[in-house]
Amino acid sequence: MGRLFGTDGVRGVANSELTPELAFKLGRAGAYVLSRDNARPVFIIGKDTRLSGDMLEDALSAGILSVGGNVIKVGVLPTPAVAHLVRAYGADAGVVISASHNPFEYNGIKFFKWDGFKLDDDVEDEIEDIILRDRDVSSDIIGDKLGKVVEADDDALELYARYLESTIDVEIKGRKIVLDCANGASYKVAEKVYRDLGADVTVIGNSPNGTNINDKCGSTHPENLQEEVVRQGAELGLAYDGDADRLIAVDEKGRIIDGDKLICICAKMMADRGELTHNLVTATVMSNIGFHKYLESLGCKVEVTGVGDRYVLESMLKTGGQIGGEQSGHIIFRNHSTTGDGILSSLQLLQAVIMSGRKPSELADEIEIFPQVLKNARVKNENKTKYTNDPDIQNAISKIEKYMEGSGRVLIRPSGTEPLVRVMIEGQDIEQITMMAEKLAILITKRFG
């Protein structure tokens, strides 16, 4: 068995790769590591709408109970809800059972610490070590030392909804909004929040059956939302992914507003309100050059990190940044949350639109997103990083960059999971950058394939 934890918890095909046995071991080892100083630790467990969620929830709970931990099951709620509730309940840790934007047959398990932040690498390594070495951490837990499942003092969904509603201070009553909940974890709470605040809401993707999560809906498939926004004459469409930690929006014309534009729009609002600490915005290396140019025009500095929301958050904690995220729509508002939250992000976007007095399309059109082409170079696994020292490849990159003269860029990075080197080029001429990306990918394949 290789490394269990990826960039966002443990994931795999449910009952094949992510088995009940593994879920039990994760619960047992996780509870042991995260609560060593507490004889009766409390763990919150939330999940999305996947069919396998019940199976994994019971197995995970059994593991926690076997080392003396108590479990609060909060049911179907977004990932960021668990990050919030672990602090609201004063619990020792939270666990989410979800595979985010992946198809229903996949599932995942990710932990949050008592403070609502995801686990550090060294803590994940310690949990893995217990599992991989099959260490006995529960044989002395018998009799009244065993844990139990307890009921929450308050309704978890209501508690989370009230928190979300408190994050904006503008009136949205009567605003015509369409929500796409991806048949996932947000299907109840997102509608509740917008109706509580008085919006005129139409909801799609809110009929989960265990197998239709992310199926032609949500942030990865916003086509139905685009059509519905135009049909309804709505001001804004808002699409979440399966666990509702991401947001992709649709303007009143039915056009997509991706994560880069969402961050720009919200960062401008924060700057206007004096909330953008150090005029700093955090993004990954995949952020569009148009994103950088727009923020620079506002007098903002962009802190660039590796791909992945955990790296965005790590940077924000070091620099004091208040907003950061990815093109995928995973956006972190540090003045409100410890992780990406799709519903919170959508409320902040709506607030930015209302405060501007303009239409969403007008705000989005201010940000010129340059065409982006991604090509894969297939290489031997051991050769994935050798392009960095190859003079022919570096010379080819230099020629492309000189040709674009600041109006584009080249990004090459090895895949973390496949024997591929990914070649991404941005520029103003889509045909030209496509040809350049293809040639560069072919060159890398010839050298190291």
Short mmCIF file of C-alpha atoms in Angstrom, two decimals:
data_model
loop_
_atom_site.label_atom_id
_atom_site.label_comp_id
_atom_site.label_asym_id
_atom_site.label_seq_id
_atom_site.Cartn_x
_atom_site.Cartn_y
_atom_site.Cartn_z
CA MET A 1 0.00 0.00 0.00
CA GLY A 2 1.38 3.40 -1.01
CA ARG A 3 0.78 6.79 0.52
CA LEU A 4 -2.84 7.11 1.64
CA PHE A 5 -3.27 10.87 1.89
CA GLY A 6 -3.31 12.92 -1.29
CA THR A 7 -3.58 16.68 -1.58
CA ASP A 8 -7.08 16.62 -0.06
CA GLY A 9 -7.50 13.60 2.20
CA VAL A 10 -7.85 9.94 1.27
CA ARG A 11 -9.81 9.20 -1.91
CA GLY A 12 -10.66 6.22 -4.07
CA VAL A 13 -13.45 4.10 -5.53
CA ALA A 14 -15.74 3.24 -2.62
CA ASN A 15 -15.69 -0.39 -1.46
CA SER A 16 -12.75 -1.11 -3.77
CA GLU A 17 -9.96 1.34 -2.97
CA LEU A 18 -11.64 3.17 -0.11
CA THR A 19 -13.04 0.19 1.78
CA PRO A 20 -14.97 0.03 5.08
CA GLU A 21 -11.88 -1.60 6.57
CA LEU A 22 -9.71 1.36 5.57
CA ALA A 23 -12.35 3.81 6.82
CA PHE A 24 -12.36 2.01 10.19
CA LYS A 25 -8.56 2.20 10.38
CA LEU A 26 -8.60 5.90 9.45
CA GLY A 27 -11.15 6.60 12.16
CA ARG A 28 -9.21 4.65 14.77
CA ALA A 29 -5.77 6.05 13.90
CA GLY A 30 -7.10 9.56 13.31
CA ALA A 31 -8.88 9.66 16.66
CA TYR A 32 -5.80 8.31 18.43
CA VAL A 33 -3.47 10.92 16.90
CA LEU A 34 -5.79 13.91 17.08
CA SER A 35 -6.98 13.41 20.64
CA ARG A 36 -4.15 11.88 22.63
CA ASP A 37 -4.55 14.41 25.46
CA ASN A 38 -8.30 13.89 25.79
CA ALA A 39 -9.67 10.66 27.21
CA ARG A 40 -13.10 11.33 25.70
CA PRO A 41 -12.54 13.27 22.45
CA VAL A 42 -15.46 14.46 20.31
CA PHE A 43 -15.45 14.06 16.53
CA ILE A 44 -17.96 15.64 14.14
CA ILE A 45 -18.74 13.66 10.97
CA GLY A 46 -20.43 15.17 7.90
CA LYS A 47 -20.93 13.74 4.42
CA ASP A 48 -22.22 14.48 0.94
CA THR A 49 -25.01 12.62 -0.88
CA ARG A 50 -23.08 9.67 -2.33
CA LEU A 51 -24.58 6.21 -1.93
CA SER A 52 -21.40 4.98 -0.22
CA GLY A 53 -21.52 7.72 2.42
CA ASP A 54 -23.58 5.71 4.92
CA MET A 55 -21.28 2.70 4.70
CA LEU A 56 -18.12 4.75 5.21
CA GLU A 57 -19.71 6.89 7.93
CA ASP A 58 -20.56 3.83 10.02
CA ALA A 59 -17.12 2.27 9.52
CA LEU A 60 -15.34 5.53 10.30
CA SER A 61 -17.51 6.05 13.40
CA ALA A 62 -16.73 2.53 14.63
CA GLY A 63 -13.02 3.28 14.38
CA ILE A 64 -13.38 6.48 16.42
CA LEU A 65 -15.58 4.76 19.03
CA SER A 66 -13.05 1.93 19.38
CA VAL A 67 -10.43 4.29 20.83
CA GLY A 68 -12.88 5.99 23.17
CA GLY A 69 -13.95 8.92 21.03
CA ASN A 70 -17.50 10.22 20.84
CA VAL A 71 -19.10 10.98 17.47
CA ILE A 72 -21.57 13.68 16.48
CA LYS A 73 -23.13 12.85 13.11
CA VAL A 74 -24.32 16.06 11.45
CA GLY A 75 -25.56 14.38 8.26
CA VAL A 76 -25.40 15.82 4.74
CA LEU A 77 -23.58 19.15 4.88
CA PRO A 78 -20.87 20.90 2.87
CA THR A 79 -17.20 20.36 3.71
CA PRO A 80 -16.81 23.95 5.01
CA ALA A 81 -19.79 23.39 7.32
CA VAL A 82 -17.80 20.76 9.21
CA ALA A 83 -14.81 23.12 9.39
CA HIS A 84 -17.13 25.69 10.99
CA LEU A 85 -19.03 23.31 13.25
CA VAL A 86 -15.91 21.73 14.75
CA ARG A 87 -15.17 25.16 16.23
CA ALA A 88 -18.80 26.01 17.03
CA TYR A 89 -19.22 22.76 19.02
CA GLY A 90 -15.76 22.91 20.59
CA ALA A 91 -15.02 19.45 19.16
CA ASP A 92 -11.58 17.90 18.97
CA ALA A 93 -11.76 17.24 15.23
CA GLY A 94 -14.08 17.01 12.25
CA VAL A 95 -14.26 14.50 9.41
CA VAL A 96 -15.88 14.89 6.00
CA ILE A 97 -16.86 11.94 3.80
CA SER A 98 -16.82 13.27 0.24
CA ALA A 99 -14.95 13.06 -3.04
CA SER A 100 -15.80 16.64 -3.98
CA HIS A 101 -16.28 17.03 -7.75
CA ASN A 102 -15.56 13.36 -8.61
CA PRO A 103 -18.24 10.91 -9.92
CA PHE A 104 -20.48 9.17 -7.38
CA GLU A 105 -18.58 5.87 -7.29
CA TYR A 106 -15.62 7.67 -5.69
CA ASN A 107 -15.54 8.81 -2.11
CA GLY A 108 -13.04 10.33 0.28
CA ILE A 109 -12.25 11.02 3.92
CA LYS A 110 -10.62 14.23 5.12
CA PHE A 111 -9.97 15.50 8.61
CA PHE A 112 -10.12 18.93 10.20
CA LYS A 113 -8.37 19.85 13.43
CA TRP A 114 -10.12 21.48 16.41
CA ASP A 115 -9.42 24.92 14.91
CA GLY A 116 -11.13 24.16 11.58
CA PHE A 117 -7.92 23.81 9.56
CA LYS A 118 -6.96 20.74 7.55
CA LEU A 119 -4.23 18.45 8.85
CA ASP A 120 -0.54 19.27 8.48
CA ASP A 121 1.59 16.81 6.51
CA ASP A 122 3.34 15.51 9.63
CA VAL A 123 0.00 14.66 11.29
CA GLU A 124 -1.16 12.82 8.15
CA ASP A 125 2.15 10.95 8.14
CA GLU A 126 1.62 9.85 11.74
CA ILE A 127 -1.88 8.56 10.97
CA GLU A 128 -0.56 6.72 7.93
CA ASP A 129 2.27 5.18 9.93
CA ILE A 130 -0.19 3.66 12.42
CA ILE A 131 -2.26 2.17 9.59
CA LEU A 132 0.58 0.91 7.41
CA ARG A 133 2.43 -0.65 10.34
CA ASP A 134 -0.84 -2.02 11.74
CA ARG A 135 -0.10 -0.63 15.19
CA ASP A 136 -2.48 -1.63 17.98
CA VAL A 137 -3.89 1.57 19.50
CA SER A 138 -7.22 0.32 20.85
CA SER A 139 -6.82 -3.06 22.58
CA ASP A 140 -6.92 -1.45 26.03
CA ILE A 141 -10.15 0.44 25.27
CA ILE A 142 -12.86 -1.80 26.74
CA GLY A 143 -15.94 -1.49 28.92
CA ASP A 144 -16.91 2.06 29.73
CA LYS A 145 -13.88 3.43 27.89
CA LEU A 146 -15.58 2.88 24.53
CA GLY A 147 -17.10 5.90 22.79
CA LYS A 148 -20.69 6.56 21.75
CA VAL A 149 -22.67 8.48 19.17
CA VAL A 150 -24.22 11.62 20.68
CA GLU A 151 -26.77 14.10 19.43
CA ALA A 152 -25.87 17.70 18.61
CA ASP A 153 -27.22 20.35 20.99
CA ASP A 154 -28.37 22.50 18.08
CA ASP A 155 -29.48 21.68 14.59
CA ALA A 156 -26.20 21.64 12.65
CA LEU A 157 -27.70 22.83 9.37
CA GLU A 158 -29.43 25.75 11.09
CA LEU A 159 -26.24 26.71 12.92
CA TYR A 160 -24.21 26.71 9.72
CA ALA A 161 -26.90 28.61 7.81
CA ARG A 162 -27.03 31.36 10.43
CA TYR A 163 -23.25 31.71 10.22
CA LEU A 164 -23.37 32.08 6.43
CA GLU A 165 -26.17 34.65 6.62
CA SER A 166 -24.05 36.73 8.99
CA THR A 167 -21.22 37.11 6.46
CA ILE A 168 -22.88 39.77 4.29
CA ASP A 169 -24.26 43.16 5.23
CA VAL A 170 -26.24 44.16 2.14
CA GLU A 171 -29.93 43.62 1.37
CA ILE A 172 -30.55 40.86 -1.21
CA LYS A 173 -34.32 40.69 -0.87
CA GLY A 174 -36.01 40.16 -4.24
CA ARG A 175 -32.77 39.49 -6.13
CA LYS A 176 -33.45 36.84 -8.77
CA ILE A 177 -30.89 34.05 -8.32
CA VAL A 178 -30.52 30.52 -9.73
CA LEU A 179 -28.64 27.92 -7.68
CA ASP A 180 -27.16 24.65 -8.97
CA CYS A 181 -26.36 22.41 -6.00
CA ALA A 182 -24.79 19.54 -8.02
CA ASN A 183 -27.18 17.09 -6.32
CA GLY A 184 -24.64 17.30 -3.54
CA ALA A 185 -24.00 18.47 -0.01
CA SER A 186 -25.43 21.98 -0.48
CA TYR A 187 -28.84 20.88 -1.74
CA LYS A 188 -30.68 21.91 1.45
CA VAL A 189 -28.58 24.59 3.09
CA ALA A 190 -27.85 26.78 0.04
CA GLU A 191 -31.52 27.24 -0.78
CA LYS A 192 -32.33 27.86 2.88
CA VAL A 193 -29.69 30.61 3.18
CA TYR A 194 -30.87 32.48 0.08
CA ARG A 195 -34.56 32.15 0.99
CA ASP A 196 -33.90 33.27 4.56
CA LEU A 197 -32.21 36.38 3.15
CA GLY A 198 -35.23 37.09 0.93
CA ALA A 199 -33.82 36.30 -2.51
CA ASP A 200 -36.09 35.14 -5.35
CA VAL A 201 -34.54 31.69 -5.77
CA THR A 202 -34.78 28.98 -8.41
CA VAL A 203 -32.88 25.79 -7.57
CA ILE A 204 -31.65 23.01 -9.86
CA GLY A 205 -29.44 20.04 -9.03
CA ASN A 206 -31.24 19.61 -5.72
CA SER A 207 -32.68 16.10 -6.07
CA PRO A 208 -29.90 13.75 -4.94
CA ASN A 209 -30.50 10.00 -5.25
CA GLY A 210 -27.06 8.74 -4.19
CA THR A 211 -25.74 8.32 -7.72
CA ASN A 212 -26.37 11.63 -9.50
CA ILE A 213 -23.94 13.88 -7.59
CA ASN A 214 -21.98 16.07 -10.08
CA ASP A 215 -23.77 14.27 -12.95
CA LYS A 216 -24.14 16.88 -15.70
CA CYS A 217 -24.65 19.55 -13.05
CA GLY A 218 -22.78 21.72 -10.58
CA SER A 219 -19.59 23.70 -11.00
CA THR A 220 -17.99 21.16 -13.36
CA HIS A 221 -21.03 21.08 -15.69
CA PRO A 222 -22.71 24.52 -15.57
CA GLU A 223 -24.48 24.22 -18.94
CA ASN A 224 -27.95 23.70 -17.45
CA LEU A 225 -27.40 26.61 -15.09
CA GLN A 226 -26.44 28.87 -17.98
CA GLU A 227 -29.67 28.01 -19.79
CA GLU A 228 -31.78 28.44 -16.64
CA VAL A 229 -30.33 31.88 -15.83
CA VAL A 230 -31.26 33.15 -19.30
CA ARG A 231 -34.68 31.46 -19.20
CA GLN A 232 -35.52 32.97 -15.81
CA GLY A 233 -34.06 36.39 -16.60
CA ALA A 234 -32.02 36.01 -13.42
CA GLU A 235 -29.33 38.38 -12.22
CA LEU A 236 -26.88 35.66 -11.32
CA GLY A 237 -26.37 31.88 -11.42
CA LEU A 238 -24.34 30.10 -8.75
CA ALA A 239 -23.00 26.56 -9.13
CA TYR A 240 -21.37 24.50 -6.37
CA ASP A 241 -19.50 21.22 -6.58
CA GLY A 242 -20.42 18.00 -4.74
CA ASP A 243 -19.12 19.05 -1.33
CA ALA A 244 -19.79 22.78 -1.92
CA ASP A 245 -16.32 24.11 -1.29
CA ARG A 246 -16.14 25.54 -4.84
CA LEU A 247 -18.13 28.12 -6.77
CA ILE A 248 -18.51 28.86 -10.47
CA ALA A 249 -20.89 31.70 -11.36
CA VAL A 250 -22.95 32.63 -14.42
CA ASP A 251 -23.73 36.25 -15.31
CA GLU A 252 -27.13 37.56 -16.44
CA LYS A 253 -26.18 36.84 -20.07
CA GLY A 254 -25.54 33.18 -19.32
CA ARG A 255 -21.75 33.45 -19.47
CA ILE A 256 -19.45 31.69 -17.03
CA ILE A 257 -17.48 33.65 -14.43
CA ASP A 258 -14.61 31.39 -13.39
CA GLY A 259 -12.56 31.39 -10.20
CA ASP A 260 -10.00 33.90 -11.47
CA LYS A 261 -12.69 36.47 -12.25
CA LEU A 262 -14.56 35.75 -9.03
CA ILE A 263 -11.44 36.45 -7.00
CA CYS A 264 -10.79 39.67 -8.91
CA ILE A 265 -14.34 40.95 -8.40
CA CYS A 266 -14.33 40.14 -4.68
CA ALA A 267 -10.79 41.47 -4.17
CA LYS A 268 -11.84 44.82 -5.65
CA MET A 269 -14.80 44.96 -3.28
CA MET A 270 -12.53 44.18 -0.33
CA ALA A 271 -10.02 46.82 -1.43
CA ASP A 272 -12.80 49.41 -1.71
CA ARG A 273 -13.92 48.49 1.82
CA GLY A 274 -10.40 48.64 3.23
CA GLU A 275 -10.42 44.91 3.97
CA LEU A 276 -7.61 43.80 1.64
CA THR A 277 -4.61 43.50 3.96
CA HIS A 278 -1.38 44.69 2.31
CA ASN A 279 -3.36 44.86 -1.00
CA LEU A 280 -2.42 41.18 -1.31
CA VAL A 281 -4.18 38.43 -3.26
CA THR A 282 -3.03 34.79 -3.28
CA ALA A 283 -3.33 32.48 -6.31
CA THR A 284 -1.68 29.41 -7.84
CA VAL A 285 0.68 29.17 -10.79
CA MET A 286 -2.35 28.28 -12.94
CA SER A 287 -3.97 31.68 -12.51
CA ASN A 288 -4.46 33.48 -15.81
CA ILE A 289 -2.15 36.29 -16.91
CA GLY A 290 -5.25 38.45 -17.30
CA PHE A 291 -5.95 37.87 -13.60
CA HIS A 292 -2.50 39.26 -12.73
CA LYS A 293 -2.82 42.25 -15.06
CA TYR A 294 -6.21 43.23 -13.64
CA LEU A 295 -5.09 43.04 -10.01
CA GLU A 296 -1.90 44.94 -10.80
CA SER A 297 -4.07 47.68 -12.30
CA LEU A 298 -5.78 47.95 -8.91
CA GLY A 299 -2.43 48.32 -7.18
CA CYS A 300 -2.56 44.80 -5.75
CA LYS A 301 0.28 42.31 -5.38
CA VAL A 302 -0.31 38.64 -6.25
CA GLU A 303 1.37 35.97 -4.12
CA VAL A 304 1.80 32.83 -6.27
CA THR A 305 1.77 29.28 -4.84
CA GLY A 306 1.78 25.72 -6.10
CA VAL A 307 -1.43 24.09 -7.34
CA GLY A 308 -3.81 23.12 -4.53
CA ASP A 309 -5.93 24.97 -1.99
CA ARG A 310 -3.74 23.78 0.90
CA TYR A 311 -0.79 25.69 -0.57
CA VAL A 312 -2.94 28.78 -1.07
CA LEU A 313 -3.98 28.66 2.58
CA GLU A 314 -0.42 28.04 3.82
CA SER A 315 0.73 31.16 1.98
CA MET A 316 -2.18 33.25 3.27
CA LEU A 317 -1.43 32.27 6.86
CA LYS A 318 2.20 33.31 6.41
CA THR A 319 1.54 36.61 4.63
CA GLY A 320 -1.70 37.67 6.31
CA GLY A 321 -3.57 37.59 3.00
CA GLN A 322 -7.36 37.76 3.26
CA ILE A 323 -8.43 36.32 -0.11
CA GLY A 324 -6.94 33.62 -2.30
CA GLY A 325 -7.93 30.72 -4.48
CA GLU A 326 -7.90 28.85 -7.76
CA GLN A 327 -9.45 28.97 -11.22
CA SER A 328 -11.62 26.01 -10.21
CA GLY A 329 -13.56 28.30 -7.88
CA HIS A 330 -12.04 27.16 -4.61
CA ILE A 331 -11.79 30.55 -2.86
CA ILE A 332 -10.73 31.24 0.71
CA PHE A 333 -11.94 34.32 2.58
CA ARG A 334 -9.73 34.31 5.65
CA ASN A 335 -11.77 36.98 7.42
CA HIS A 336 -14.64 34.47 7.45
CA SER A 337 -13.40 30.89 7.11
CA THR A 338 -10.53 28.43 7.42
CA THR A 339 -11.21 26.75 4.08
CA GLY A 340 -12.90 27.28 0.74
CA ASP A 341 -16.67 27.66 1.00
CA GLY A 342 -18.80 27.82 -2.14
CA ILE A 343 -21.91 29.26 -0.51
CA LEU A 344 -19.92 31.88 1.38
CA SER A 345 -18.09 32.79 -1.83
CA SER A 346 -21.40 33.19 -3.67
CA LEU A 347 -22.70 35.53 -0.97
CA GLN A 348 -19.53 37.62 -1.20
CA LEU A 349 -19.88 37.77 -4.99
CA LEU A 350 -23.49 38.90 -4.75
CA GLN A 351 -22.47 41.52 -2.20
CA ALA A 352 -19.76 42.78 -4.58
CA VAL A 353 -22.30 43.06 -7.41
CA ILE A 354 -24.82 44.93 -5.27
CA MET A 355 -22.22 47.32 -3.82
CA SER A 356 -20.89 48.12 -7.30
CA GLY A 357 -24.33 49.06 -8.61
CA ARG A 358 -23.45 47.27 -11.84
CA LYS A 359 -24.39 44.05 -13.62
CA PRO A 360 -22.30 40.89 -13.10
CA SER A 361 -21.39 40.89 -16.80
CA GLU A 362 -20.01 44.42 -16.55
CA LEU A 363 -17.79 43.50 -13.63
CA ALA A 364 -16.59 40.31 -15.31
CA ASP A 365 -15.85 42.02 -18.62
CA GLU A 366 -13.36 44.33 -16.91
CA ILE A 367 -11.05 41.32 -16.51
CA GLU A 368 -9.54 40.10 -19.77
CA ILE A 369 -8.90 36.38 -19.49
CA PHE A 370 -6.28 35.31 -22.00
CA PRO A 371 -6.81 32.09 -24.00
CA GLN A 372 -5.09 29.14 -22.34
CA VAL A 373 -3.97 25.90 -24.01
CA LEU A 374 -2.91 22.78 -22.12
CA LYS A 375 -1.08 19.90 -23.83
CA ASN A 376 0.38 16.76 -22.26
CA ALA A 377 3.82 15.38 -23.04
CA ARG A 378 4.02 11.66 -22.26
CA VAL A 379 7.36 10.80 -20.65
CA LYS A 380 8.94 8.05 -18.60
CA ASN A 381 8.02 8.46 -14.95
CA GLU A 382 11.64 8.89 -13.88
CA ASN A 383 12.10 11.68 -16.45
CA LYS A 384 9.25 13.97 -15.34
CA THR A 385 11.53 16.74 -14.05
CA LYS A 386 14.47 16.47 -16.45
CA TYR A 387 13.09 19.13 -18.80
CA THR A 388 14.27 21.77 -16.34
CA ASN A 389 17.91 21.11 -17.21
CA ASP A 390 17.57 20.39 -20.91
CA PRO A 391 19.13 23.22 -22.99
CA ASP A 392 17.01 22.57 -26.11
CA ILE A 393 13.75 22.70 -24.16
CA GLN A 394 14.79 25.77 -22.19
CA ASN A 395 15.81 27.48 -25.42
CA ALA A 396 12.41 26.67 -26.98
CA ILE A 397 10.65 28.14 -23.94
CA SER A 398 12.78 31.30 -24.11
CA LYS A 399 11.89 31.78 -27.78
CA ILE A 400 8.16 31.50 -27.03
CA GLU A 401 8.38 33.96 -24.15
CA LYS A 402 10.36 36.43 -26.26
CA TYR A 403 7.82 36.13 -29.08
CA MET A 404 4.91 36.96 -26.73
CA GLU A 405 6.81 39.85 -25.07
CA GLY A 406 4.82 40.02 -21.83
CA SER A 407 1.44 39.33 -23.46
CA GLY A 408 1.53 35.64 -22.58
CA ARG A 409 3.40 33.01 -20.62
CA VAL A 410 4.59 29.42 -20.59
CA LEU A 411 4.08 27.10 -17.62
CA ILE A 412 5.47 23.58 -17.58
CA ARG A 413 4.94 21.25 -14.65
CA PRO A 414 5.11 17.50 -14.06
CA SER A 415 1.89 15.64 -13.28
CA GLY A 416 1.65 14.48 -9.69
CA THR A 417 -0.19 11.27 -10.59
CA GLU A 418 0.70 10.29 -14.19
CA PRO A 419 3.84 9.92 -16.36
CA LEU A 420 3.13 13.27 -18.00
CA VAL A 421 4.60 16.74 -18.25
CA ARG A 422 1.88 19.35 -18.67
CA VAL A 423 2.58 22.21 -21.07
CA MET A 424 0.38 25.28 -20.61
CA ILE A 425 0.68 28.41 -22.76
CA GLU A 426 -1.39 31.59 -22.47
CA GLY A 427 -1.57 34.30 -25.06
CA GLN A 428 -3.89 36.42 -27.14
CA ASP A 429 -3.86 34.31 -30.34
CA ILE A 430 -5.46 30.91 -29.66
CA GLU A 431 -4.25 29.32 -32.91
CA GLN A 432 -0.70 30.49 -32.35
CA ILE A 433 -0.43 29.31 -28.75
CA THR A 434 -2.03 25.96 -29.63
CA MET A 435 0.64 25.34 -32.26
CA MET A 436 3.42 26.39 -29.87
CA ALA A 437 2.11 24.17 -27.06
CA GLU A 438 1.85 21.16 -29.36
CA LYS A 439 5.39 21.62 -30.65
CA LEU A 440 6.80 22.01 -27.15
CA ALA A 441 4.94 18.91 -25.89
CA ILE A 442 6.26 16.89 -28.85
CA LEU A 443 9.80 18.05 -28.12
CA ILE A 444 9.55 17.01 -24.46
CA THR A 445 8.11 13.63 -25.42
CA LYS A 446 10.92 13.02 -27.92
CA ARG A 447 13.57 13.89 -25.36
CA PHE A 448 12.19 12.02 -22.36
CA GLY A 449 9.41 9.68 -23.52
#
